[in-house]
Amino acid sequence: MDSLILRGGNPLEGEIPISGSKNATLPLLAAALLAPGFYRFSNVPKLKDVRTMSNLLRILGAKVDEVDHELLIDTSHATHVEAPYELVKTMRASFYVLGALLGRHGEARVSLPGGCAWGPRPVDLHLKGLEALGAKLDLDAGYVVASALPLRGATFEFGISSVGASCNVLMAAVRAEGTTVLKNIALEPEVTQLANFLNRMGAKISGIGTRDLTIQGVAHLQPADAAMIPDRIETGSYICAVGMTTGKVRLTNTDPHELPSVIDKARQAGLTIETGADWISVERRGGALSAFDITTDTYPGFPTDLQAPFMALATLAEGQSRITATIYTDRFTHVAELARLGAQIHMDGNSAVVTGVPKLTGAPVMSTDLRASVCLVLAGLVAQR
Ligand code: UD1
């Protein structure tokens, strides 16, 4: 089994360039299926999820080459329409190809993603949105079998603001005949990047950056290039790291405007944060951290992906912090692992109540998912023997 060994105790000093956003890259890779041709994506993070999505594109007939932080993609011969279970079950974002395949081919066979380490993650809104556009959907042996001849523009309101469903339905809507109005679309920067990218491909989406998008369907799209936006979750994780260890770190190639609620909470915890157009400097010079309360919410609220990292910070903050999960209410596997390091946390429904302790103590812990693992690494940076 893979493991990381951390020896805590050092302040962090220096400069870290932030990677391109994982959650922006994955839907753009799906969008490259919409129009045959050549795409160049830059500022792409080197991650397993990006490789998994690249492999899915290859299975669908595309060529994908990774050169440093660029992906060169050729979807000229991406004519297959089946996304297999073996791949989709390893990464939920693979389900995004459903909307793109429907948009380009009018048919798709995509495995349902199945379970997740932090509880149910339904896809009903993805399916309802596609059905509203005239797609016929059947379930066959765990696969969604979709056909649409043709997709037709419609008005659809997402009952819950969903990043995944917004991306999936938007990719189908750009090819639907006539006008589509998508209401209560997610405002996360990754969705905005997708909408802007689709427009560069020739789509006609208006209202980008607001809750309601109006889309005039087009018969043809063409390839476009894209540079991925900075990863706001990676940025927030490093902010926590400095909060844990003390020191001063300048985060470059990032966008402070994408982290309003995160910077606010970090300041409440006692960190000194300065920002420029594309950098954030984080400093903590001794002194106790202060307790803070967090409720995860849709953008621009506090991101669910930073709930676990900020819980690591709260374990050392003087007083009682309350961390409430509203997007995924079961996303708390890290709580029991933090307790093994000496953290004092009790659950109160979908809230974790964290009472700060003066120090954490090193111990073996188990990582369950990406952000829970980041939280444990952060704790390991300061855990004592
Ligand atoms: C969520 C996060 C996203 C994060 C990702 C991975 C939000 C709003 N989204 O995206 O920022 O990067 O996890 O950690 O914070 N839902 C339904 N039916 C659906 C789809 C979603 O009920 O068909 C519900 C979900 O259960 C959840 C909420 O809607 O409570 C938001 O889900 P969604 O944004 O789609 O989740 P992800 O795309 O996984």
Short mmCIF file of C-alpha atoms and ligand atoms in Angstrom, two decimals:
data_model
loop_
_atom_site.label_atom_id
_atom_site.label_comp_id
_atom_site.label_asym_id
_atom_site.label_seq_id
_atom_site.Cartn_x
_atom_site.Cartn_y
_atom_site.Cartn_z
CA MET A 1 0.00 0.00 0.00
CA ASP A 2 1.29 3.51 -0.77
CA SER A 3 2.21 5.55 2.27
CA LEU A 4 3.60 8.94 3.16
CA ILE A 5 5.87 9.45 6.14
CA LEU A 6 5.81 12.96 7.62
CA ARG A 7 8.17 14.35 10.21
CA GLY A 8 6.52 17.52 11.46
CA GLY A 9 7.91 20.56 13.14
CA ASN A 10 9.34 22.90 10.51
CA PRO A 11 7.95 26.33 9.62
CA LEU A 12 7.23 26.77 5.90
CA GLU A 13 9.02 29.56 4.01
CA GLY A 14 9.23 30.25 0.27
CA GLU A 15 7.18 30.53 -2.89
CA ILE A 16 4.84 27.96 -4.46
CA PRO A 17 3.35 28.27 -7.96
CA ILE A 18 -0.20 26.94 -7.87
CA SER A 19 -1.19 24.26 -10.40
CA GLY A 20 -3.97 24.50 -12.93
CA SER A 21 -7.34 23.42 -11.60
CA LYS A 22 -8.17 19.71 -11.65
CA ASN A 23 -11.89 20.38 -11.47
CA ALA A 24 -11.68 22.77 -14.43
CA THR A 25 -9.56 20.40 -16.54
CA LEU A 26 -11.87 17.38 -16.32
CA PRO A 27 -15.00 18.98 -17.85
CA LEU A 28 -12.91 20.68 -20.55
CA LEU A 29 -11.50 17.29 -21.55
CA ALA A 30 -15.08 16.04 -21.91
CA ALA A 31 -15.96 19.15 -23.95
CA ALA A 32 -13.18 18.31 -26.43
CA LEU A 33 -15.41 15.42 -27.54
CA LEU A 34 -18.01 17.89 -28.82
CA ALA A 35 -16.17 18.89 -32.00
CA PRO A 36 -13.72 16.77 -33.98
CA GLY A 37 -10.22 18.21 -34.27
CA PHE A 38 -7.11 19.32 -32.44
CA TYR A 39 -7.01 20.96 -29.00
CA ARG A 40 -4.11 22.29 -26.93
CA PHE A 41 -4.74 22.62 -23.19
CA SER A 42 -2.09 24.34 -21.07
CA ASN A 43 -1.51 24.77 -17.33
CA VAL A 44 -2.87 21.24 -16.88
CA PRO A 45 -2.07 19.63 -13.50
CA LYS A 46 -0.17 16.34 -13.58
CA LEU A 47 -2.63 14.16 -11.71
CA LYS A 48 -4.05 10.66 -11.82
CA ASP A 49 -7.59 11.99 -12.43
CA VAL A 50 -6.38 13.88 -15.52
CA ARG A 51 -4.72 10.67 -16.78
CA THR A 52 -7.92 8.72 -16.10
CA MET A 53 -9.95 11.22 -18.12
CA SER A 54 -7.31 11.13 -20.89
CA ASN A 55 -7.62 7.34 -20.95
CA LEU A 56 -11.39 7.60 -21.24
CA LEU A 57 -10.96 9.93 -24.24
CA ARG A 58 -8.58 7.39 -25.79
CA ILE A 59 -11.18 4.61 -25.30
CA LEU A 60 -13.64 6.86 -27.13
CA GLY A 61 -11.18 7.09 -30.05
CA ALA A 62 -9.24 10.29 -29.29
CA LYS A 63 -5.47 10.73 -29.25
CA VAL A 64 -4.13 12.41 -26.13
CA ASP A 65 -0.47 13.31 -25.56
CA GLU A 66 0.83 14.77 -22.31
CA VAL A 67 3.81 17.10 -22.76
CA ASP A 68 4.90 18.76 -19.51
CA HIS A 69 1.84 20.70 -18.40
CA GLU A 70 0.13 20.56 -21.79
CA LEU A 71 -2.34 18.12 -23.23
CA LEU A 72 -2.50 17.76 -27.00
CA ILE A 73 -5.81 16.20 -27.92
CA ASP A 74 -7.08 15.04 -31.28
CA THR A 75 -10.75 14.06 -31.30
CA SER A 76 -11.03 13.72 -35.12
CA HIS A 77 -11.65 9.98 -34.80
CA ALA A 78 -13.42 9.94 -31.43
CA THR A 79 -16.39 8.03 -32.79
CA HIS A 80 -17.03 5.55 -29.96
CA VAL A 81 -19.87 6.31 -27.57
CA GLU A 82 -19.38 3.89 -24.66
CA ALA A 83 -17.74 4.94 -21.37
CA PRO A 84 -17.04 1.66 -19.51
CA TYR A 85 -17.78 0.94 -15.84
CA GLU A 86 -14.14 -0.02 -15.11
CA LEU A 87 -13.14 3.57 -15.77
CA VAL A 88 -16.17 5.58 -14.67
CA LYS A 89 -16.25 3.85 -11.27
CA THR A 90 -12.72 5.12 -10.54
CA MET A 91 -13.58 8.76 -11.20
CA ARG A 92 -17.01 10.33 -11.12
CA ALA A 93 -16.11 13.21 -13.44
CA SER A 94 -15.98 10.65 -16.29
CA PHE A 95 -19.78 10.85 -16.21
CA TYR A 96 -19.42 14.33 -17.82
CA VAL A 97 -18.87 12.64 -21.18
CA LEU A 98 -22.58 11.77 -21.28
CA GLY A 99 -23.64 15.32 -22.22
CA ALA A 100 -20.75 15.77 -24.65
CA LEU A 101 -21.37 12.44 -26.44
CA LEU A 102 -25.07 13.22 -26.75
CA GLY A 103 -24.21 16.67 -28.08
CA ARG A 104 -21.89 15.32 -30.77
CA HIS A 105 -23.30 11.92 -31.70
CA GLY A 106 -26.89 12.01 -30.47
CA GLU A 107 -26.20 8.78 -28.57
CA ALA A 108 -24.16 7.54 -25.63
CA ARG A 109 -23.74 4.55 -23.33
CA VAL A 110 -22.14 5.68 -20.11
CA SER A 111 -21.78 3.67 -16.90
CA LEU A 112 -23.39 5.09 -13.78
CA PRO A 113 -20.58 6.10 -11.43
CA GLY A 114 -21.64 4.09 -8.37
CA GLY A 115 -20.60 4.72 -4.76
CA CYS A 116 -18.25 7.20 -3.20
CA ALA A 117 -16.09 7.27 -0.05
CA TRP A 118 -18.15 10.06 1.50
CA GLY A 119 -21.73 8.85 0.95
CA PRO A 120 -24.29 9.04 -1.86
CA ARG A 121 -23.52 11.39 -4.76
CA PRO A 122 -26.61 11.23 -6.97
CA VAL A 123 -26.70 12.08 -10.69
CA ASP A 124 -30.48 12.49 -11.00
CA LEU A 125 -30.17 16.17 -11.97
CA HIS A 126 -27.74 15.33 -14.79
CA LEU A 127 -30.32 12.89 -16.15
CA LYS A 128 -33.39 15.12 -15.64
CA GLY A 129 -31.65 18.02 -17.41
CA LEU A 130 -30.77 15.84 -20.40
CA GLU A 131 -34.30 14.46 -20.53
CA ALA A 132 -35.64 18.01 -20.57
CA LEU A 133 -33.60 18.52 -23.76
CA GLY A 134 -35.37 15.56 -25.35
CA ALA A 135 -32.86 12.80 -24.60
CA LYS A 136 -34.35 9.33 -24.20
CA LEU A 137 -32.62 7.60 -21.30
CA ASP A 138 -32.73 3.91 -20.36
CA LEU A 139 -30.83 1.95 -17.76
CA ASP A 140 -29.14 -1.23 -19.04
CA ALA A 141 -26.87 -3.28 -16.79
CA GLY A 142 -25.66 -0.26 -14.84
CA TYR A 143 -25.27 1.89 -17.95
CA VAL A 144 -27.24 4.94 -18.97
CA VAL A 145 -28.17 4.38 -22.59
CA ALA A 146 -29.03 7.74 -24.12
CA SER A 147 -30.31 8.76 -27.51
CA ALA A 148 -31.54 12.06 -28.83
CA LEU A 149 -32.53 12.70 -32.37
CA PRO A 150 -32.38 15.60 -32.13
CA LEU A 151 -31.77 17.42 -28.81
CA ARG A 152 -34.28 20.26 -28.52
CA GLY A 153 -33.92 23.51 -26.61
CA ALA A 154 -35.97 23.76 -23.40
CA THR A 155 -36.16 25.56 -20.08
CA PHE A 156 -34.78 23.54 -17.18
CA GLU A 157 -34.27 24.58 -13.58
CA PHE A 158 -31.75 22.71 -11.42
CA GLY A 159 -33.52 22.04 -8.08
CA ILE A 160 -30.10 22.14 -6.38
CA SER A 161 -27.10 24.07 -7.63
CA SER A 162 -24.85 21.26 -8.91
CA VAL A 163 -21.42 21.65 -10.49
CA GLY A 164 -21.51 18.26 -12.19
CA ALA A 165 -25.06 18.51 -13.52
CA SER A 166 -24.47 22.08 -14.76
CA CYS A 167 -21.42 20.95 -16.77
CA ASN A 168 -23.08 17.84 -18.18
CA VAL A 169 -26.33 19.48 -19.28
CA LEU A 170 -24.55 22.57 -20.64
CA MET A 171 -22.43 20.42 -22.95
CA ALA A 172 -25.57 18.87 -24.45
CA ALA A 173 -27.50 22.17 -24.57
CA VAL A 174 -24.97 23.91 -26.83
CA ARG A 175 -25.95 21.47 -29.61
CA ALA A 176 -29.70 21.41 -28.93
CA GLU A 177 -31.94 22.92 -31.63
CA GLY A 178 -33.38 26.28 -30.62
CA THR A 179 -33.10 28.09 -27.32
CA THR A 180 -32.33 26.52 -23.94
CA VAL A 181 -32.62 28.34 -20.63
CA LEU A 182 -30.77 26.68 -17.74
CA LYS A 183 -31.85 28.14 -14.39
CA ASN A 184 -29.98 27.93 -11.10
CA ILE A 185 -26.75 26.93 -12.81
CA ALA A 186 -23.72 26.50 -10.52
CA LEU A 187 -21.51 29.61 -10.25
CA GLU A 188 -18.26 27.78 -9.41
CA PRO A 189 -15.33 29.18 -11.47
CA GLU A 190 -14.86 25.75 -13.07
CA VAL A 191 -18.36 25.97 -14.60
CA THR A 192 -17.67 29.52 -15.77
CA GLN A 193 -14.44 28.35 -17.43
CA LEU A 194 -16.36 25.59 -19.23
CA ALA A 195 -19.03 28.04 -20.47
CA ASN A 196 -16.38 30.48 -21.74
CA PHE A 197 -14.53 27.62 -23.44
CA LEU A 198 -17.71 26.40 -25.15
CA ASN A 199 -18.28 29.93 -26.48
CA ARG A 200 -14.75 29.94 -27.90
CA MET A 201 -15.71 26.67 -29.65
CA GLY A 202 -18.59 28.55 -31.29
CA ALA A 203 -21.39 28.01 -28.78
CA LYS A 204 -23.79 30.87 -28.05
CA ILE A 205 -24.14 31.05 -24.27
CA SER A 206 -25.19 34.29 -22.62
CA GLY A 207 -25.53 35.14 -18.93
CA ILE A 208 -22.20 33.54 -17.97
CA GLY A 209 -21.43 34.33 -14.33
CA THR A 210 -25.13 34.57 -13.40
CA ARG A 211 -27.54 31.88 -12.17
CA ASP A 212 -29.43 31.65 -15.49
CA LEU A 213 -27.83 30.84 -18.82
CA THR A 214 -29.50 31.26 -22.19
CA ILE A 215 -28.10 29.06 -24.93
CA GLN A 216 -28.81 29.35 -28.64
CA GLY A 217 -28.06 25.91 -30.05
CA VAL A 218 -25.56 25.73 -32.92
CA ALA A 219 -25.18 23.06 -35.58
CA HIS A 220 -21.38 23.16 -35.60
CA LEU A 221 -18.64 23.69 -33.06
CA GLN A 222 -14.92 23.86 -33.68
CA PRO A 223 -11.90 23.04 -31.48
CA ALA A 224 -10.35 25.73 -29.28
CA ASP A 225 -7.36 26.02 -26.97
CA ALA A 226 -7.53 26.68 -23.25
CA ALA A 227 -5.29 27.53 -20.30
CA MET A 228 -6.65 26.08 -17.07
CA ILE A 229 -7.59 28.47 -14.28
CA PRO A 230 -5.60 28.15 -11.01
CA ASP A 231 -6.65 25.46 -8.55
CA ARG A 232 -8.46 27.27 -5.75
CA ILE A 233 -8.55 24.15 -3.58
CA GLU A 234 -4.77 23.66 -3.83
CA THR A 235 -4.36 27.36 -2.95
CA GLY A 236 -6.60 26.99 0.11
CA SER A 237 -4.75 23.84 1.22
CA TYR A 238 -1.40 25.69 1.24
CA ILE A 239 -3.00 28.55 3.19
CA CYS A 240 -3.90 25.98 5.85
CA ALA A 241 -0.39 24.50 5.72
CA VAL A 242 1.17 27.82 6.72
CA GLY A 243 -1.50 28.22 9.39
CA MET A 244 -0.49 24.87 10.86
CA THR A 245 3.29 25.28 10.76
CA THR A 246 3.86 29.07 11.04
CA GLY A 247 6.16 30.78 8.52
CA LYS A 248 5.50 32.81 5.38
CA VAL A 249 4.72 31.53 1.90
CA ARG A 250 3.89 33.38 -1.29
CA LEU A 251 1.45 31.50 -3.52
CA THR A 252 1.84 32.57 -7.15
CA ASN A 253 -0.10 31.87 -10.36
CA THR A 254 -3.34 31.91 -8.37
CA ASP A 255 -6.47 34.04 -8.21
CA PRO A 256 -7.45 35.55 -4.84
CA HIS A 257 -10.85 36.54 -6.27
CA GLU A 258 -11.80 32.86 -6.42
CA LEU A 259 -11.32 32.41 -2.67
CA PRO A 260 -13.30 35.15 -0.90
CA SER A 261 -14.80 32.99 1.86
CA VAL A 262 -11.58 31.01 2.32
CA ILE A 263 -9.38 34.09 2.80
CA ASP A 264 -11.98 35.46 5.18
CA LYS A 265 -11.88 32.33 7.38
CA ALA A 266 -8.08 32.14 7.30
CA ARG A 267 -7.91 35.75 8.56
CA GLN A 268 -10.44 34.90 11.28
CA ALA A 269 -8.16 32.05 12.34
CA GLY A 270 -5.36 34.59 12.81
CA LEU A 271 -3.34 34.37 9.57
CA THR A 272 -1.98 37.47 7.89
CA ILE A 273 -2.97 37.42 4.24
CA GLU A 274 -2.02 39.87 1.53
CA THR A 275 -3.19 39.58 -2.05
CA GLY A 276 -2.22 40.90 -5.49
CA ALA A 277 -3.66 40.30 -8.95
CA ASP A 278 -2.31 36.74 -9.17
CA TRP A 279 -0.68 36.02 -5.82
CA ILE A 280 -1.49 35.48 -2.17
CA SER A 281 1.00 35.81 0.65
CA VAL A 282 0.21 33.89 3.86
CA GLU A 283 2.00 34.48 7.12
CA ARG A 284 1.77 33.24 10.67
CA ARG A 285 4.45 34.21 13.18
CA GLY A 286 3.77 32.30 16.40
CA GLY A 287 0.81 33.22 18.58
CA ALA A 288 -2.27 31.09 19.02
CA LEU A 289 -4.77 30.41 16.24
CA SER A 290 -8.35 31.51 16.95
CA ALA A 291 -11.41 29.28 16.62
CA PHE A 292 -13.71 29.84 13.63
CA ASP A 293 -17.00 28.48 12.29
CA ILE A 294 -17.48 27.19 8.76
CA THR A 295 -20.55 26.12 6.81
CA THR A 296 -19.84 24.66 3.39
CA ASP A 297 -21.91 26.15 0.61
CA THR A 298 -22.07 26.61 -3.12
CA TYR A 299 -19.73 29.22 -4.64
CA PRO A 300 -18.92 31.89 -3.53
CA GLY A 301 -19.56 30.21 -0.16
CA PHE A 302 -17.00 28.06 1.61
CA PRO A 303 -16.02 25.09 -0.64
CA THR A 304 -16.78 21.53 0.46
CA ASP A 305 -13.31 20.50 -0.77
CA LEU A 306 -11.64 22.72 1.87
CA GLN A 307 -13.77 21.55 4.79
CA ALA A 308 -11.30 18.79 5.76
CA PRO A 309 -8.11 20.91 5.42
CA PHE A 310 -9.65 23.69 7.54
CA MET A 311 -10.65 21.12 10.13
CA ALA A 312 -6.95 20.28 10.53
CA LEU A 313 -6.36 23.99 11.22
CA ALA A 314 -9.23 24.10 13.72
CA THR A 315 -7.70 21.26 15.77
CA LEU A 316 -4.99 23.70 16.91
CA ALA A 317 -7.16 26.84 17.23
CA GLU A 318 -7.85 28.13 20.72
CA GLY A 319 -11.54 27.66 21.63
CA GLN A 320 -14.32 25.78 19.88
CA SER A 321 -14.81 25.73 16.11
CA ARG A 322 -17.94 24.40 14.42
CA ILE A 323 -17.62 22.95 10.92
CA THR A 324 -20.91 22.20 9.19
CA ALA A 325 -21.21 20.27 5.93
CA THR A 326 -24.23 21.09 3.77
CA ILE A 327 -23.12 19.97 0.30
CA TYR A 328 -22.11 16.44 1.29
CA THR A 329 -23.34 15.93 4.83
CA ASP A 330 -21.43 12.65 5.42
CA ARG A 331 -18.03 13.91 4.32
CA PHE A 332 -16.32 13.37 7.70
CA THR A 333 -14.10 10.26 7.45
CA HIS A 334 -11.11 12.39 8.51
CA VAL A 335 -12.64 13.07 11.95
CA ALA A 336 -11.78 9.64 13.40
CA GLU A 337 -8.28 9.80 11.87
CA LEU A 338 -7.59 13.27 13.33
CA ALA A 339 -8.70 11.90 16.71
CA ARG A 340 -5.86 9.34 16.44
CA LEU A 341 -3.45 12.30 16.38
CA GLY A 342 -4.97 13.77 19.54
CA ALA A 343 -7.57 16.13 18.04
CA GLN A 344 -10.72 16.70 20.10
CA ILE A 345 -13.74 16.54 17.82
CA HIS A 346 -17.30 15.40 18.36
CA MET A 347 -20.05 15.14 15.80
CA ASP A 348 -23.35 16.98 16.20
CA GLY A 349 -25.49 15.94 13.23
CA ASN A 350 -23.78 17.27 10.11
CA SER A 351 -21.46 19.49 12.20
CA ALA A 352 -18.08 18.66 13.66
CA VAL A 353 -17.39 20.54 16.87
CA VAL A 354 -13.64 20.94 17.26
CA THR A 355 -12.06 21.94 20.57
CA GLY A 356 -8.54 23.20 19.96
CA VAL A 357 -5.62 21.33 21.57
CA PRO A 358 -2.08 22.69 22.10
CA LYS A 359 -0.44 19.95 20.02
CA LEU A 360 -1.05 16.91 17.81
CA THR A 361 0.91 13.67 18.23
CA GLY A 362 2.16 11.51 15.33
CA ALA A 363 0.44 8.15 14.63
CA PRO A 364 -0.35 5.94 11.63
CA VAL A 365 -3.56 7.10 9.95
CA MET A 366 -5.57 5.95 6.97
CA SER A 367 -6.42 8.19 4.04
CA THR A 368 -9.85 7.67 2.52
CA ASP A 369 -10.26 10.29 -0.18
CA LEU A 370 -8.30 13.15 -1.72
CA ARG A 371 -9.27 16.04 0.56
CA ALA A 372 -9.34 13.91 3.74
CA SER A 373 -5.78 12.89 2.85
CA VAL A 374 -4.72 16.53 2.48
CA CYS A 375 -6.17 17.19 5.94
CA LEU A 376 -4.06 14.37 7.43
CA VAL A 377 -0.90 15.57 5.66
CA LEU A 378 -1.51 19.04 7.13
CA ALA A 379 -1.85 17.53 10.60
CA GLY A 380 1.33 15.52 9.98
CA LEU A 381 3.26 18.75 9.26
CA VAL A 382 3.03 19.67 12.94
CA ALA A 383 2.42 16.35 14.73
CA GLN A 384 5.01 15.73 17.43
CA ARG A 385 6.46 12.40 18.56
C1 UD1 B 1 -18.91 18.91 -5.61
C2 UD1 B 1 -18.62 20.37 -5.33
C3 UD1 B 1 -17.47 20.78 -6.19
C4 UD1 B 1 -16.30 19.86 -5.84
C5 UD1 B 1 -16.68 18.40 -6.07
C6 UD1 B 1 -15.60 17.42 -5.71
C7 UD1 B 1 -20.28 22.03 -4.73
C8 UD1 B 1 -21.55 22.69 -5.06
N1 UD1 B 1 -19.82 21.14 -5.60
O1 UD1 B 1 -19.18 18.80 -6.98
O2 UD1 B 1 -17.13 22.13 -5.96
O3 UD1 B 1 -15.20 20.17 -6.59
O4 UD1 B 1 -17.82 18.11 -5.28
O5 UD1 B 1 -15.32 17.44 -4.39
O6 UD1 B 1 -19.69 22.32 -3.72
N2 UD1 B 1 -26.83 16.62 -6.34
C9 UD1 B 1 -28.05 15.97 -6.51
N3 UD1 B 1 -28.29 15.42 -7.75
C10 UD1 B 1 -27.41 15.48 -8.77
C11 UD1 B 1 -26.18 16.15 -8.58
C12 UD1 B 1 -25.93 16.69 -7.34
O7 UD1 B 1 -28.86 15.88 -5.62
O8 UD1 B 1 -27.71 14.97 -9.85
C13 UD1 B 1 -26.54 17.22 -5.04
C14 UD1 B 1 -25.34 16.58 -4.38
O9 UD1 B 1 -25.70 15.46 -3.60
C15 UD1 B 1 -24.80 17.72 -3.54
C16 UD1 B 1 -25.15 18.97 -4.37
O10 UD1 B 1 -26.18 18.56 -5.25
O11 UD1 B 1 -25.48 17.78 -2.31
C17 UD1 B 1 -24.00 19.55 -5.17
O12 UD1 B 1 -23.49 18.54 -5.98
P1 UD1 B 1 -22.49 18.77 -7.18
O13 UD1 B 1 -22.05 20.18 -7.23
O14 UD1 B 1 -23.04 18.15 -8.40
O15 UD1 B 1 -21.35 17.87 -6.73
P2 UD1 B 1 -20.08 17.61 -7.52
O16 UD1 B 1 -20.19 17.83 -8.96
O17 UD1 B 1 -19.64 16.31 -6.98
#
